[in-house]
Short mmCIF file of N, CA and C in Angstrom, two decimals:
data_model
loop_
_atom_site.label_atom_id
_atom_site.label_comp_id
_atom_site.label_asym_id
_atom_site.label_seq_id
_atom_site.Cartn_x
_atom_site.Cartn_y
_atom_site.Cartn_z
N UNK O 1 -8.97 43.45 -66.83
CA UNK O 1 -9.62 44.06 -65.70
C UNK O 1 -11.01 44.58 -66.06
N UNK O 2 -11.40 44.58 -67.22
CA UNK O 2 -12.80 45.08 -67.78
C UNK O 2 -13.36 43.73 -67.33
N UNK O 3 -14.58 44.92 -66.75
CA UNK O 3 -15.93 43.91 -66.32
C UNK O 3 -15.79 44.16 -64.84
N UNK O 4 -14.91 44.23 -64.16
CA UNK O 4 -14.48 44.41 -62.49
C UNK O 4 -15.74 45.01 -62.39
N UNK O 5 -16.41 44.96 -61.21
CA UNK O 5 -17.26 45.78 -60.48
C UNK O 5 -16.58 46.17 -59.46
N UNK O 6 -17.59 47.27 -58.64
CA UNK O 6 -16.60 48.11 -57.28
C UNK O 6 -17.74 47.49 -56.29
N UNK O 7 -18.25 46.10 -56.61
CA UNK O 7 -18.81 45.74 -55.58
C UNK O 7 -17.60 45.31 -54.06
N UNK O 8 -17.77 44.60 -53.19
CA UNK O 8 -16.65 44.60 -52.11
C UNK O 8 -16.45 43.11 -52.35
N UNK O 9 -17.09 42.29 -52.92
CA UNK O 9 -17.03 40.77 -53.45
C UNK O 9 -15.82 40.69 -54.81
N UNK O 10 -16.33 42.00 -55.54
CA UNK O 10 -15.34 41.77 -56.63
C UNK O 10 -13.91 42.42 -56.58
N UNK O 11 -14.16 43.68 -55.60
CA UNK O 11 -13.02 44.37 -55.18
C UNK O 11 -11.75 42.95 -54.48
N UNK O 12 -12.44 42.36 -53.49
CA UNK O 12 -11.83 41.82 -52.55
C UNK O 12 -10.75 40.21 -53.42
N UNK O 13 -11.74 39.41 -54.85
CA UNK O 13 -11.31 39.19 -55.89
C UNK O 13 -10.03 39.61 -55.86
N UNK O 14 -10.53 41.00 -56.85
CA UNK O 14 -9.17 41.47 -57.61
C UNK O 14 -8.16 41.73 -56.60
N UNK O 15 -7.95 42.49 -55.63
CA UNK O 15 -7.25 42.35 -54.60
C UNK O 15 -6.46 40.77 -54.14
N UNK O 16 -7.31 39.61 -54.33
CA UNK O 16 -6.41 38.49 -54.15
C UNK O 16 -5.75 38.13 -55.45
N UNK O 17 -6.25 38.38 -56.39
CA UNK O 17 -5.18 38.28 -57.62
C UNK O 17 -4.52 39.33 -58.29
N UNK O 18 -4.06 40.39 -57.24
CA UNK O 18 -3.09 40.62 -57.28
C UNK O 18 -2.19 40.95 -56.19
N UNK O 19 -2.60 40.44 -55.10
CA UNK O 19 -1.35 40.26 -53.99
C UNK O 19 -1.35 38.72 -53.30
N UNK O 20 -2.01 37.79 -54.44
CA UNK O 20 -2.27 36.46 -53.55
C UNK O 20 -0.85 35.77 -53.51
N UNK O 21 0.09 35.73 -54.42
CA UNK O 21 1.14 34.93 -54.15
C UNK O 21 2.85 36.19 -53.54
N UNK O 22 2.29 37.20 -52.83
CA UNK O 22 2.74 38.09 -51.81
C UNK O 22 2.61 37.86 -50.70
N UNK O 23 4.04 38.02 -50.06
CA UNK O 23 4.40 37.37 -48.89
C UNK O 23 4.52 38.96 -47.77
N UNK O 24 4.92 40.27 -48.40
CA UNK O 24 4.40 40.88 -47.52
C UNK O 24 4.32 42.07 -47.80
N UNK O 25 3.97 43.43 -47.13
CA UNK O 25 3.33 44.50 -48.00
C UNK O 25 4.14 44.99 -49.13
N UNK O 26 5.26 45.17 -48.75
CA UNK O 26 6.37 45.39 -49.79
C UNK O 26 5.83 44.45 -51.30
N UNK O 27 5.96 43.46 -51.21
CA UNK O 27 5.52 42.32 -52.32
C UNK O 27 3.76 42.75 -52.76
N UNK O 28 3.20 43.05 -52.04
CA UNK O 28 1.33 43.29 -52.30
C UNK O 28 1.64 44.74 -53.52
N UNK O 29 2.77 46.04 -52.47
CA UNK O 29 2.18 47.12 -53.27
C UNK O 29 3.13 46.90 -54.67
N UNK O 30 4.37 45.89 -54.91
CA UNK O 30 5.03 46.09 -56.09
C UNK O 30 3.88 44.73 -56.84
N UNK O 31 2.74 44.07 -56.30
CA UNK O 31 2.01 43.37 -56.87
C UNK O 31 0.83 44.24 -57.61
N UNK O 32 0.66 45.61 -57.25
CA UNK O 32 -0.41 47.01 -57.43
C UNK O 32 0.15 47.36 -58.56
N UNK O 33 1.45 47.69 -58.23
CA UNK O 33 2.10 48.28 -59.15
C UNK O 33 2.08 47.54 -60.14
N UNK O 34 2.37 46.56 -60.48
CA UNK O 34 2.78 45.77 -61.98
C UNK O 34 0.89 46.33 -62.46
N UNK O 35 -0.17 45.32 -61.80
CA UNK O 35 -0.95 45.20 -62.12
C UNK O 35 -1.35 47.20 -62.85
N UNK O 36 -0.97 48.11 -62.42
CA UNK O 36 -1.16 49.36 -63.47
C UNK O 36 -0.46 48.96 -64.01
N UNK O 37 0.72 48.72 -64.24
CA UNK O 37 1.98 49.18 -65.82
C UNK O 37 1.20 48.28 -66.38
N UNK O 38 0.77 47.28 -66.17
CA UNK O 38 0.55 46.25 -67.01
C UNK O 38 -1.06 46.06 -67.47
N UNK O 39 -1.71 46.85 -67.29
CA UNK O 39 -3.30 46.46 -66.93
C UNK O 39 -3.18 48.05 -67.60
N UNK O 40 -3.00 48.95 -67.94
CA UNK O 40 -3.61 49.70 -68.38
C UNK O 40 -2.58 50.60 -69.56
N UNK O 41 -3.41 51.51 -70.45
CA UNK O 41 -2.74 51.95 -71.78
C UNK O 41 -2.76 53.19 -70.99
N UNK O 42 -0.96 53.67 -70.72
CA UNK O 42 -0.09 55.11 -70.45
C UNK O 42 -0.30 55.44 -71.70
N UNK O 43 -0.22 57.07 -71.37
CA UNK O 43 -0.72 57.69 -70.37
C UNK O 43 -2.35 57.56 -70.33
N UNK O 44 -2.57 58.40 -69.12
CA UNK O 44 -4.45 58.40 -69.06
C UNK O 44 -4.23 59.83 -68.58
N UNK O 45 -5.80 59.92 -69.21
CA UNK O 45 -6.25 61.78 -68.67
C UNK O 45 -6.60 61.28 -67.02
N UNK O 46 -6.27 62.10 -66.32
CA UNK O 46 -6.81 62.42 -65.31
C UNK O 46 -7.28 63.25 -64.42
N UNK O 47 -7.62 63.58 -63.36
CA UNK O 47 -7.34 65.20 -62.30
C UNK O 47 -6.58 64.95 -61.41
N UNK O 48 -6.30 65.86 -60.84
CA UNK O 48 -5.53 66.34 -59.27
C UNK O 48 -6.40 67.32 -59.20
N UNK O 49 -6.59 67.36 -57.70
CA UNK O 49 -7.78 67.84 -57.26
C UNK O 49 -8.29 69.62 -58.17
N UNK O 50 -9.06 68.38 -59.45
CA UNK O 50 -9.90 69.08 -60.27
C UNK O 50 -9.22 69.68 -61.51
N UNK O 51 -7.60 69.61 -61.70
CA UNK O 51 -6.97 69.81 -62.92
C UNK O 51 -6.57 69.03 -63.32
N UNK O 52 -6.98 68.75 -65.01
CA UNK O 52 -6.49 67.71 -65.72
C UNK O 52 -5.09 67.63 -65.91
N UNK O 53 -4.53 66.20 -65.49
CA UNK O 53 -3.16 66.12 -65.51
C UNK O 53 -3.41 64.83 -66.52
N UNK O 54 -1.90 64.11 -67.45
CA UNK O 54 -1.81 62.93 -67.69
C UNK O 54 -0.94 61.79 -66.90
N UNK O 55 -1.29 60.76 -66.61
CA UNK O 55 -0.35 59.95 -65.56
C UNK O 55 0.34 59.37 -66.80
N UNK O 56 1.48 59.30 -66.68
CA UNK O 56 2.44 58.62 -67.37
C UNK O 56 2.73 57.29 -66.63
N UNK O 57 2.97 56.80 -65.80
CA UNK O 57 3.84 56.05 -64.95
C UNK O 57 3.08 55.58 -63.21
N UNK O 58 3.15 54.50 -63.06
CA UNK O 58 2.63 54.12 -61.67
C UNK O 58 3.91 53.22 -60.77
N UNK O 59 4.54 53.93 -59.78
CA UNK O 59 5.44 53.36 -59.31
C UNK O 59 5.53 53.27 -58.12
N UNK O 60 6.01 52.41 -57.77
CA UNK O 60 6.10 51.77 -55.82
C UNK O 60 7.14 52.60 -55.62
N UNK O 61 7.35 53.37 -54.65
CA UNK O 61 8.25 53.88 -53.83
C UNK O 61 8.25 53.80 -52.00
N UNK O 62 8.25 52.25 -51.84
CA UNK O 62 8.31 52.05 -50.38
C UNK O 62 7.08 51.96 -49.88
N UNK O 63 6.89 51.41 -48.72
CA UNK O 63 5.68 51.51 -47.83
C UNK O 63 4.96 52.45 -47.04
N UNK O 64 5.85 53.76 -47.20
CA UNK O 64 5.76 55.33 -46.57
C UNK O 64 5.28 55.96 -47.35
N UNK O 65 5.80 56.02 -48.99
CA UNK O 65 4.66 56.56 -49.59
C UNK O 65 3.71 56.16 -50.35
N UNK O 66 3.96 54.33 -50.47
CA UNK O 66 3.04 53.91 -51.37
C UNK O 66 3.18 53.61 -52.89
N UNK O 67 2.01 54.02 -53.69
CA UNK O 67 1.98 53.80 -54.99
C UNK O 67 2.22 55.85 -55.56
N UNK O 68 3.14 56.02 -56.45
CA UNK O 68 3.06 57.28 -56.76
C UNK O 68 2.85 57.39 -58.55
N UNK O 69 2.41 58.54 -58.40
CA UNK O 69 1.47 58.44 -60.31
C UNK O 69 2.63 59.52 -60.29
N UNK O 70 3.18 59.49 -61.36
CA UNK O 70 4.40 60.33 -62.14
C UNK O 70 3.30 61.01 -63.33
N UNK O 71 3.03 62.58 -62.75
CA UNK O 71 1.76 62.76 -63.89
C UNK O 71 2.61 64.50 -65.18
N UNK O 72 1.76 64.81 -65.51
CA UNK O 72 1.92 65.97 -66.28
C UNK O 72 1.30 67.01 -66.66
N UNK O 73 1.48 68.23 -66.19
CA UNK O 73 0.58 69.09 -66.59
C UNK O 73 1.31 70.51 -66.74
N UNK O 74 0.58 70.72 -67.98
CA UNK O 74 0.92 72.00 -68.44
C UNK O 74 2.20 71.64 -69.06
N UNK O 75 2.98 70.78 -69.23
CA UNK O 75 4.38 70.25 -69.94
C UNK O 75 5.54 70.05 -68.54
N UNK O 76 4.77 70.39 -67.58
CA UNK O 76 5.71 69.57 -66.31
C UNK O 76 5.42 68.80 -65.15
N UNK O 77 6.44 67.90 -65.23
CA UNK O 77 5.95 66.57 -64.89
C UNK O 77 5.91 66.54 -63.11
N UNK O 78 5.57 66.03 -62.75
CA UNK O 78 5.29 65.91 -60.81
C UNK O 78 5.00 64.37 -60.85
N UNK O 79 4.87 64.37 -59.02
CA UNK O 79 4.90 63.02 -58.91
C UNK O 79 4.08 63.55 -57.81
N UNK O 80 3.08 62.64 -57.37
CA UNK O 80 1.74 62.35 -56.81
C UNK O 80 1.42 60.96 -56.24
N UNK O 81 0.74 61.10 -55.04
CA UNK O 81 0.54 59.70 -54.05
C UNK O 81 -0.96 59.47 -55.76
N UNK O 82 -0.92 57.92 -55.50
CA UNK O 82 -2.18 57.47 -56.46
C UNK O 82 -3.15 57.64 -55.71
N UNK O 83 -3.36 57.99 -54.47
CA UNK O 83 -4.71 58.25 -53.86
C UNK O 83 -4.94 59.70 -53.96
N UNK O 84 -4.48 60.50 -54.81
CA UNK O 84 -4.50 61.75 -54.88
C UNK O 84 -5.25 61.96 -56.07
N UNK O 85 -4.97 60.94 -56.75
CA UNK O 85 -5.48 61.13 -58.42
C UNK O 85 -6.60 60.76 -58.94
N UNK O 86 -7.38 60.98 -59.51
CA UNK O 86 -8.98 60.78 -59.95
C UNK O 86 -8.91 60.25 -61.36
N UNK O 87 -8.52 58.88 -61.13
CA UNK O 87 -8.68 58.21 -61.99
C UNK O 87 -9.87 57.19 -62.96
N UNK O 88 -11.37 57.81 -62.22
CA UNK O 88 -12.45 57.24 -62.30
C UNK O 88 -13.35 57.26 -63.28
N UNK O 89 -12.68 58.35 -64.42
CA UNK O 89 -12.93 57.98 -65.61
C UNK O 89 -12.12 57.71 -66.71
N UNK O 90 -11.56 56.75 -66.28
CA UNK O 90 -11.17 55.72 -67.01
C UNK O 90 -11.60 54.44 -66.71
N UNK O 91 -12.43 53.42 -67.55
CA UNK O 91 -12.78 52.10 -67.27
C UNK O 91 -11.49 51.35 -66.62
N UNK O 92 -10.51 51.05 -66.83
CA UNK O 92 -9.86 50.35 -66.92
C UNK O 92 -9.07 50.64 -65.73
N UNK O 93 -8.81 52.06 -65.22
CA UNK O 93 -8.46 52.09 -63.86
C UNK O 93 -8.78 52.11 -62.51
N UNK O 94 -10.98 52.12 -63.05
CA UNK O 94 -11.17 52.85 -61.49
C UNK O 94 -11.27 51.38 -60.63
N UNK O 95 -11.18 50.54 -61.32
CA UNK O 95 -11.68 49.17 -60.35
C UNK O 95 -10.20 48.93 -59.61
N UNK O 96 -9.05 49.13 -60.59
CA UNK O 96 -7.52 48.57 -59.87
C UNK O 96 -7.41 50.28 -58.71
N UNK O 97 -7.59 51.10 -58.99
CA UNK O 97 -8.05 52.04 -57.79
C UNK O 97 -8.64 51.99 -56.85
N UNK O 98 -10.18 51.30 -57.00
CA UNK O 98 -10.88 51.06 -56.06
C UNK O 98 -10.21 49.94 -55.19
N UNK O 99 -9.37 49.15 -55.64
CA UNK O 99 -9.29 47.44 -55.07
C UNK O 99 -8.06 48.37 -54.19
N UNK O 100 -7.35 49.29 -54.94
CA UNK O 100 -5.62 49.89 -53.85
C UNK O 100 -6.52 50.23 -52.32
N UNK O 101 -7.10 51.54 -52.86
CA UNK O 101 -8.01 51.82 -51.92
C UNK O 101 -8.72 50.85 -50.68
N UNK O 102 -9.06 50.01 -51.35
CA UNK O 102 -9.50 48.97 -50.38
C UNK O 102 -8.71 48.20 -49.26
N UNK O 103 -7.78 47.92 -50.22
CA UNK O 103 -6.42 47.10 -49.33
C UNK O 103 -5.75 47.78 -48.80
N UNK O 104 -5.97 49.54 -48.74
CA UNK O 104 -5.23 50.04 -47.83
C UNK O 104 -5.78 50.45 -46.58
N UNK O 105 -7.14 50.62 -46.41
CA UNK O 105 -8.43 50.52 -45.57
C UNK O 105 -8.47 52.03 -46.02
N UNK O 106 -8.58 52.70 -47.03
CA UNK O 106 -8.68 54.13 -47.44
C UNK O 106 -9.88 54.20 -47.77
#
């Protein structure tokens, strides 16, 4: 995923390779999902709005709530929508962030 730009050409890209052979949203967001477990080195530093947490875990839980970051802070663990989480400094996540974001019209 290094090299992605957050242009809407490259967003729209990565977005087809990873929900292009998804047949329907169910299949797109467990296509999001792999692409974190698999696309990036757990845990990552991150925030919630403005405290550093670590995400351990990126998991589909349905179409109601989406993608949820299983994070940690202070030594206890929570679970969080991924559009909650400020994952933008990290190279490696903000483009598969930017592309969720996109495909969700967020």
């Amino acid at each position: 995923m290094a090299g992605i730009h957050d242009s809407p050409h490259d967003l729209d890209e990565l977005i087809s390779a990873i929900t292009g052979d998804c047949y329907n949203k169910d299949k797109a967001h467990s296509g999001f999902e792999v692409a974190f477990e698999s696309g990036l080195a757990l845990p990552l530093s991150a925030t919630v709005v403005g405290e550093a947490v670590e995400v351990f875990s990126v998991r589909f839980e349905g179409c109601r709530r989406g993608l949820m970051a299983l994070c940690r802070r202070n030594g206890r663990p929570y679970e969080i929508a991924l559009l909650g989480v400020d994952l933008s400094g990290t190279a490696a996540a903000a483009p598969l962030v930017a592309a969720y974001r996109r495909w969700l019209g967020a």
